[in-house]
Coordinates of C-alpha atoms in Angstrom, one line a residue:
Q1 CA -13.4 -1.1 15.5
I2 CA -11.1 1.9 15.6
P3 CA -12.2 3.7 18.7
F4 CA -14.1 7.3 18.1
K5 CA -12.7 10.4 20.2
K6 CA -16.1 11.9 19.0
H7 CA -18.9 10.4 17.0
I8 CA -18.7 10.6 13.3
P9 CA -21.8 9.6 11.3
M10 CA -21.3 6.2 9.3
T11 CA -23.0 5.5 6.2
E12 CA -25.8 3.0 6.1
E13 CA -23.7 0.7 4.3
A14 CA -20.9 1.1 7.0
K15 CA -23.3 0.3 9.8
T16 CA -24.4 -3.1 8.4
E17 CA -20.9 -4.5 8.2
L18 CA -19.3 -6.8 10.9
P19 CA -16.6 -5.4 13.1
A20 CA -13.0 -6.2 11.9
P21 CA -9.9 -6.5 13.9
Q22 CA -8.1 -3.5 15.2
T23 CA -5.1 -2.4 13.0
F24 CA -2.2 -2.7 15.3
A25 CA 0.2 -0.3 13.2
V26 CA 0.4 1.8 10.3
L27 CA 3.5 3.0 8.5
A28 CA 2.2 6.6 7.5
V29 CA 4.3 8.5 5.0
R30 CA 3.4 11.7 6.1
V31 CA 2.1 12.8 9.5
E32 CA 1.4 16.1 11.5
K33 CA 3.1 16.3 14.7
I34 CA 0.8 17.3 17.4
G35 CA 2.5 16.4 20.8
E36 CA 5.8 14.6 21.7
K37 CA 4.7 11.3 20.6
R38 CA 1.4 12.2 19.1
V39 CA 0.7 12.7 15.4
A40 CA -2.4 13.4 13.1
F41 CA -2.8 12.1 9.4
N42 CA -5.1 11.9 6.7
S43 CA -4.7 12.7 2.8
R44 CA -3.5 16.1 3.4
S45 CA -0.8 15.7 6.0
I46 CA 2.3 16.8 4.5
T47 CA 5.1 17.6 7.3
A48 CA 6.8 14.1 7.8
D49 CA 10.2 13.7 5.9
V50 CA 10.3 10.1 6.5
P51 CA 7.5 7.8 7.0
I52 CA 6.2 6.9 10.9
I53 CA 5.3 4.0 12.4
V54 CA 2.0 4.6 14.6
T55 CA -0.1 2.7 16.9
N56 CA -3.0 3.3 19.1
I57 CA -5.0 4.7 16.2
Q58 CA -8.3 6.7 16.7
R59 CA -10.5 8.4 14.5
V60 CA -11.3 12.0 15.4
D61 CA -13.2 14.9 14.0
P62 CA -11.3 16.8 11.3
P63 CA -10.0 20.5 11.9
S64 CA -12.6 23.3 11.5
R65 CA -13.0 24.9 8.3
C66 CA -13.4 28.4 7.1
V67 CA -16.8 29.9 5.9
F68 CA -15.9 29.2 2.2
S69 CA -15.9 25.4 2.9
G70 CA -17.6 23.8 -0.3
F71 CA -17.1 27.0 -2.6
C72 CA -13.9 26.3 -4.2
C73 CA -14.5 25.8 -8.2
I74 CA -11.5 23.2 -8.2
S75 CA -12.7 21.1 -5.5
T76 CA -16.2 20.7 -7.0
L77 CA -14.4 18.3 -9.3
F78 CA -11.7 16.8 -6.7
C79 CA -10.2 17.5 -3.5
C80 CA -7.6 20.2 -4.0
D81 CA -6.1 19.5 -0.9
C82 CA -7.1 22.9 0.7
V83 CA -8.3 22.0 4.3
C84 CA -10.1 25.5 4.6
C85 CA -12.2 25.0 1.2
C86 CA -12.6 21.3 0.3
P87 CA -15.9 20.3 0.3
V88 CA -15.4 16.5 0.8
E89 CA -15.4 15.5 4.2
V90 CA -12.4 13.6 5.1
D91 CA -11.7 11.3 8.1
Y92 CA -9.0 12.5 10.5
F93 CA -6.9 10.3 12.6
E94 CA -4.6 10.5 15.3
A95 CA -1.9 7.8 16.7
D96 CA 1.1 7.4 18.7
T97 CA 4.6 7.4 17.2
M98 CA 6.6 4.2 17.6
T99 CA 10.4 3.6 17.0
M100 CA 11.7 1.2 15.0
E101 CA 12.9 -0.5 18.1
E102 CA 9.8 -0.1 19.8
F103 CA 7.9 -1.8 16.8
A104 CA 10.3 -5.0 16.7
L105 CA 9.9 -5.4 20.4
A106 CA 6.1 -5.4 19.9
I107 CA 6.4 -7.8 17.1
S108 CA 8.6 -10.1 19.1
E109 CA 6.2 -9.9 21.9
K110 CA 3.2 -11.1 19.8
K111 CA 3.8 -15.0 20.1
E112 CA 1.3 -15.9 17.8
V113 CA 2.6 -13.4 14.9
T114 CA 4.8 -15.4 12.7
D115 CA 4.7 -12.8 9.9
V116 CA 4.4 -9.2 9.0
M117 CA 3.0 -7.9 5.7
L118 CA 3.4 -4.2 4.5
F119 CA 0.5 -3.6 2.4
I120 CA 0.7 -0.4 0.1
H121 CA -2.6 0.5 -1.3
G122 CA -3.9 2.0 -4.6
Y123 CA -5.0 5.2 -5.7
T124 CA -7.7 7.7 -4.2
L125 CA -7.9 5.5 -1.2
Q126 CA -8.1 7.4 2.1
P127 CA -6.7 6.1 5.4
S128 CA -10.2 5.3 6.5
D129 CA -10.6 3.1 3.2
V130 CA -7.1 1.3 4.0
L131 CA -7.7 0.7 7.8
S132 CA -11.2 0.3 6.5
L133 CA -12.9 -1.5 9.6
Q134 CA -15.9 -0.8 7.8
G135 CA -15.7 -3.7 5.2
G136 CA -13.8 -2.0 2.4
C137 CA -12.0 -4.0 0.0
Q138 CA -8.5 -2.7 1.3
D139 CA -9.2 -4.5 4.8
I140 CA -7.0 -7.4 4.1
Q141 CA -6.1 -8.6 7.6
A142 CA -8.8 -10.7 8.4
P143 CA -7.9 -13.8 6.0
Y144 CA -4.5 -13.9 7.3
L145 CA -5.1 -14.0 11.2
P146 CA -3.8 -14.9 13.5
N147 CA -0.4 -15.5 12.2
T148 CA 0.1 -12.9 9.8
L149 CA -0.1 -9.0 10.9
V150 CA -1.0 -6.7 8.1
V151 CA 0.8 -3.3 8.2
P152 CA -0.8 -0.7 5.8
V153 CA 1.4 1.8 4.4
I154 CA -0.6 5.1 4.0
W155 CA 0.7 7.3 1.5
S156 CA -1.3 10.6 0.8
S157 CA -3.5 9.6 -2.2
V158 CA -5.9 12.4 -3.3
M159 CA -9.6 12.5 -2.0
M160 CA -12.2 12.0 -4.7
R161 CA -15.8 12.8 -5.3
K162 CA -16.6 9.2 -6.6
Q163 CA -19.9 9.9 -8.4
F164 CA -18.2 11.6 -11.3
E165 CA -16.2 9.3 -13.5
T166 CA -14.1 12.4 -14.8
T167 CA -12.6 13.0 -11.4
R168 CA -11.6 9.4 -11.2
I169 CA -9.4 10.1 -14.2
V170 CA -8.2 13.3 -12.7
G171 CA -7.2 11.5 -9.5
W172 CA -5.5 8.8 -11.2
M173 CA -3.4 11.3 -12.8
V174 CA -2.6 13.2 -9.9
D175 CA -2.1 10.0 -7.6
R176 CA 0.8 8.9 -10.3
S177 CA 2.6 12.1 -9.4
R178 CA 2.0 12.2 -5.8
A179 CA 3.3 8.1 -5.9
A180 CA 6.4 9.1 -7.4
T181 CA 7.1 11.5 -4.5
E182 CA 6.0 9.4 -1.8
A183 CA 8.0 6.6 -3.0
K184 CA 11.1 8.4 -2.5
H185 CA 10.2 9.0 1.4
I186 CA 9.4 5.2 1.7
A187 CA 12.8 4.8 0.3
M188 CA 14.2 6.9 3.0
F189 CA 12.5 4.7 5.6
F190 CA 14.1 1.5 4.2
S191 CA 17.7 3.3 4.3
Q192 CA 16.9 4.0 8.0
A193 CA 15.9 0.5 8.6
R194 CA 19.1 -0.7 7.3
S195 CA 20.9 1.6 10.0
E196 CA 18.8 0.7 12.8
C197 CA 19.6 -3.0 12.3
K198 CA 23.1 -2.3 12.6
R199 CA 22.5 -0.1 15.5
S200 CA 20.1 -2.5 17.4
K201 CA 19.8 -6.1 18.1
I202 CA 16.2 -6.1 18.6
V203 CA 15.5 -4.4 15.3
S204 CA 18.2 -6.8 13.3
D205 CA 16.7 -9.9 15.2
V206 CA 13.0 -8.9 13.9
F207 CA 13.5 -7.1 10.6
Q208 CA 16.2 -9.9 9.3
S209 CA 14.1 -12.7 10.3
G210 CA 12.7 -13.3 7.2
K211 CA 9.4 -12.8 8.4
F212 CA 8.3 -9.3 6.6
H213 CA 6.6 -9.5 3.5
L214 CA 5.4 -6.9 1.1
Y215 CA 2.2 -6.7 -0.9
A216 CA 1.5 -3.9 -3.4
H217 CA -1.6 -3.6 -5.3
S218 CA -2.7 -1.2 -8.3
M219 CA -1.2 2.4 -7.8
G220 CA 0.6 0.8 -4.9
T221 CA 2.6 -0.9 -7.2
Y222 CA 3.6 2.2 -9.0
V223 CA 4.7 3.4 -5.5
F224 CA 7.0 0.3 -5.2
F225 CA 8.1 0.6 -8.7
R226 CA 9.4 4.1 -8.1
M227 CA 10.5 3.3 -4.4
A228 CA 12.9 0.7 -5.8
E229 CA 14.2 3.1 -8.4
A230 CA 15.1 5.4 -5.4
L231 CA 16.9 2.8 -3.1
P232 CA 20.7 3.0 -3.0
E233 CA 22.4 -0.1 -3.9
E234 CA 23.8 -0.4 -0.2
D235 CA 20.4 -0.9 0.9
L236 CA 19.8 -4.0 -1.1
T237 CA 23.2 -5.6 -0.4
E238 CA 23.3 -4.7 3.4
G239 CA 19.8 -4.2 4.4
F240 CA 17.1 -6.6 5.1
K241 CA 15.4 -8.6 2.7
F242 CA 11.6 -9.5 2.3
G243 CA 10.4 -13.1 2.3
L244 CA 7.6 -12.7 -0.4
V245 CA 7.1 -9.7 -2.5
V246 CA 3.5 -9.6 -3.9
V247 CA 2.8 -7.3 -7.1
K248 CA -0.8 -7.5 -7.6
Q249 CA -2.7 -6.1 -10.8
A250 CA 0.0 -3.5 -11.4
N251 CA -0.8 -0.1 -12.4
A252 CA 2.8 0.0 -13.4
P253 CA 4.9 -0.1 -16.7
P254 CA 4.7 -3.4 -18.4
D255 CA 8.5 -3.5 -19.3
W256 CA 9.3 -3.3 -15.4
F257 CA 10.7 -6.8 -15.5
D258 CA 12.0 -6.8 -19.2
A259 CA 15.7 -7.5 -19.2
E260 CA 16.4 -5.2 -22.1
S261 CA 14.2 -1.9 -20.5
D262 CA 15.5 0.8 -18.7
N263 CA 12.8 0.4 -16.2
F264 CA 14.3 -3.2 -15.3
K265 CA 17.7 -1.6 -15.1
N266 CA 16.7 1.0 -12.9
S267 CA 13.9 -0.7 -10.9
G268 CA 13.1 -4.0 -11.7
S269 CA 16.5 -5.7 -11.1
K270 CA 16.2 -4.0 -7.6
V271 CA 12.9 -5.7 -7.1
A272 CA 14.1 -8.7 -8.1
H273 CA 16.7 -8.9 -5.3
M274 CA 14.5 -7.4 -2.6
G275 CA 12.6 -10.8 -1.6
K276 CA 13.2 -14.6 -1.8
R277 CA 10.3 -14.7 -4.3
L278 CA 8.5 -12.4 -6.4
L279 CA 4.9 -13.0 -7.0
I280 CA 2.9 -11.2 -9.8
T281 CA -0.5 -11.5 -10.6
Y282 CA -2.1 -10.2 -13.8
A283 CA -5.2 -10.6 -16.3
K284 CA -6.2 -9.2 -19.4
E285 CA -9.8 -9.3 -17.9
D286 CA -8.8 -6.4 -15.2
T287 CA -11.2 -3.9 -16.4
R288 CA -10.0 -1.3 -14.0
L289 CA -6.6 -1.4 -15.6
N290 CA -8.1 -1.8 -19.1
Q291 CA -10.3 1.2 -18.9
L292 CA -7.1 3.5 -18.6
E293 CA -6.4 2.7 -22.0
N294 CA -9.1 4.8 -23.2
I295 CA -8.1 8.0 -21.3
K296 CA -6.3 9.9 -24.0
A297 CA -4.5 12.6 -21.4
A298 CA -3.3 9.8 -19.1
T299 CA -2.0 7.5 -21.7
K300 CA 0.1 10.4 -23.4
I301 CA 1.4 11.3 -20.3
Y302 CA 2.1 8.2 -18.6
G303 CA 2.2 5.7 -21.7
H304 CA 0.1 2.5 -22.5
N305 CA -0.9 -0.8 -21.3
N306 CA 0.0 -1.8 -17.6
L307 CA 1.6 -4.8 -16.1
G308 CA -1.3 -6.1 -14.2
A309 CA -3.3 -6.3 -17.5
V310 CA -0.7 -7.7 -19.8
G311 CA 1.6 -9.6 -17.6
P312 CA 5.4 -9.6 -17.2
G313 CA 6.5 -11.1 -20.4
D314 CA 9.8 -13.5 -20.5
T315 CA 11.1 -13.6 -16.8
K316 CA 13.6 -16.4 -17.3
H317 CA 16.4 -13.9 -16.2
I318 CA 14.4 -13.7 -12.9
P319 CA 14.4 -17.4 -11.5
T320 CA 12.7 -16.0 -8.3
L321 CA 9.6 -14.5 -10.1
K322 CA 6.1 -16.3 -10.3
A323 CA 3.7 -15.0 -12.5
V324 CA -0.1 -15.9 -12.0
D325 CA -2.9 -15.5 -14.4
A326 CA -5.7 -14.4 -11.9
A327 CA -8.5 -15.4 -14.4
A328 CA -7.0 -18.9 -14.6
L329 CA -6.4 -19.1 -10.7
M330 CA -9.9 -17.8 -10.0
P331 CA -12.4 -18.4 -13.2
G332 CA -15.7 -16.4 -13.4
L333 CA -14.7 -13.2 -11.1
E334 CA -16.8 -10.1 -11.6
N335 CA -13.9 -7.9 -10.6
Y336 CA -10.4 -9.0 -11.6
H337 CA -8.7 -5.9 -9.7
C338 CA -9.9 -6.3 -6.0
F339 CA -9.7 -9.9 -5.2
H340 CA -8.0 -9.5 -1.9
K341 CA -10.1 -11.9 0.2
N342 CA -10.7 -14.5 -2.6
E343 CA -10.2 -17.7 -0.7
A344 CA -8.0 -19.1 -4.0
F345 CA -5.9 -16.0 -3.8
V346 CA -5.4 -16.0 0.2
K347 CA -4.4 -19.7 0.0
L348 CA -2.0 -18.8 -3.0
I349 CA -0.5 -16.0 -0.7
K350 CA -0.2 -18.4 2.4
E351 CA 1.5 -21.1 0.2
N352 CA 4.0 -18.9 -1.2
I353 CA 4.7 -17.4 2.3
D354 CA 5.2 -20.8 3.9
E355 CA 7.4 -21.9 1.2
V356 CA 9.9 -19.0 1.5
R357 CA 9.9 -19.3 5.2
G358 CA 10.7 -23.2 4.8
R359 CA 7.5 -24.2 6.7
T360 CA 6.4 -26.6 3.6
T361 CA 8.1 -28.4 0.9
E362 CA 8.2 -26.5 -2.1
K363 CA 6.1 -27.8 -5.2
V364 CA 8.2 -28.7 -8.0

């Protein structure tokens, strides 16, 4: 489990969960510097210009709040991100920063690790949800041990009061705006990685080895959509390439990979060249995505339909793309939005990783 500096009470549900593996490293999109190599991060961290790789993660007590805590009229609905007046308790983390060279060296020294998976989480999730050593749905590390190391990409998703459905709607709208901003910062990280690959043999040997994969889920796919949009062309032609790129139950435009759409020209065409294979899952039974169709304010601002509900359509122009109907792969599921640990899905991911790495004979 993530070590505690000070005791923070856990929920009864959390107490009953079995311990999970320690998260080795995180790509934190925004952090607050508190020492030479020490940073703090949570949903309100706002000072970093470029995402930072962090390790030795510890959960700590959050900063003290003012006497008006809990009385903010805005935050009765959702977290207004004001540290002094938000009534929602937020887990706070500290960690040590790593340079790309230090990270690459650490990966190369983990002899059992053959693959690294960057995981971009969905909406209204906090670092504690994403690191989730208490059994949350975002803890995807366990099924891929010991050979695949999962490195979460933590972006500043808004904190919600889960008991109010109206606040989930507000949170979705706020996170769509945040995702667009965070995506630009993540794009800067990949630009920085391209430069580091040219400068450092250690970095290039690891980052350009083909062992890196990308897995985006739900609102995380919108972060990815906007990140690709922001990537300069030279980062695609001269940068490192992912092995497998997974776009899972995408809360992203349905025409992302439509050859005639602006979204394909500005983003989808770049995504198609970012990895050796692009794997997209979708399901019309995905109730989480379908419920957004009933949110008039949200659809008016962000448009109708989601790629994860309707699928990518005709993709003959992208020979590396594989679209999978999640309902056909996993019939009878209650939840077609969060199925990270489903045995059939994990097997699908592992098989595709092995195929793009040349470890098995590709099926015709």
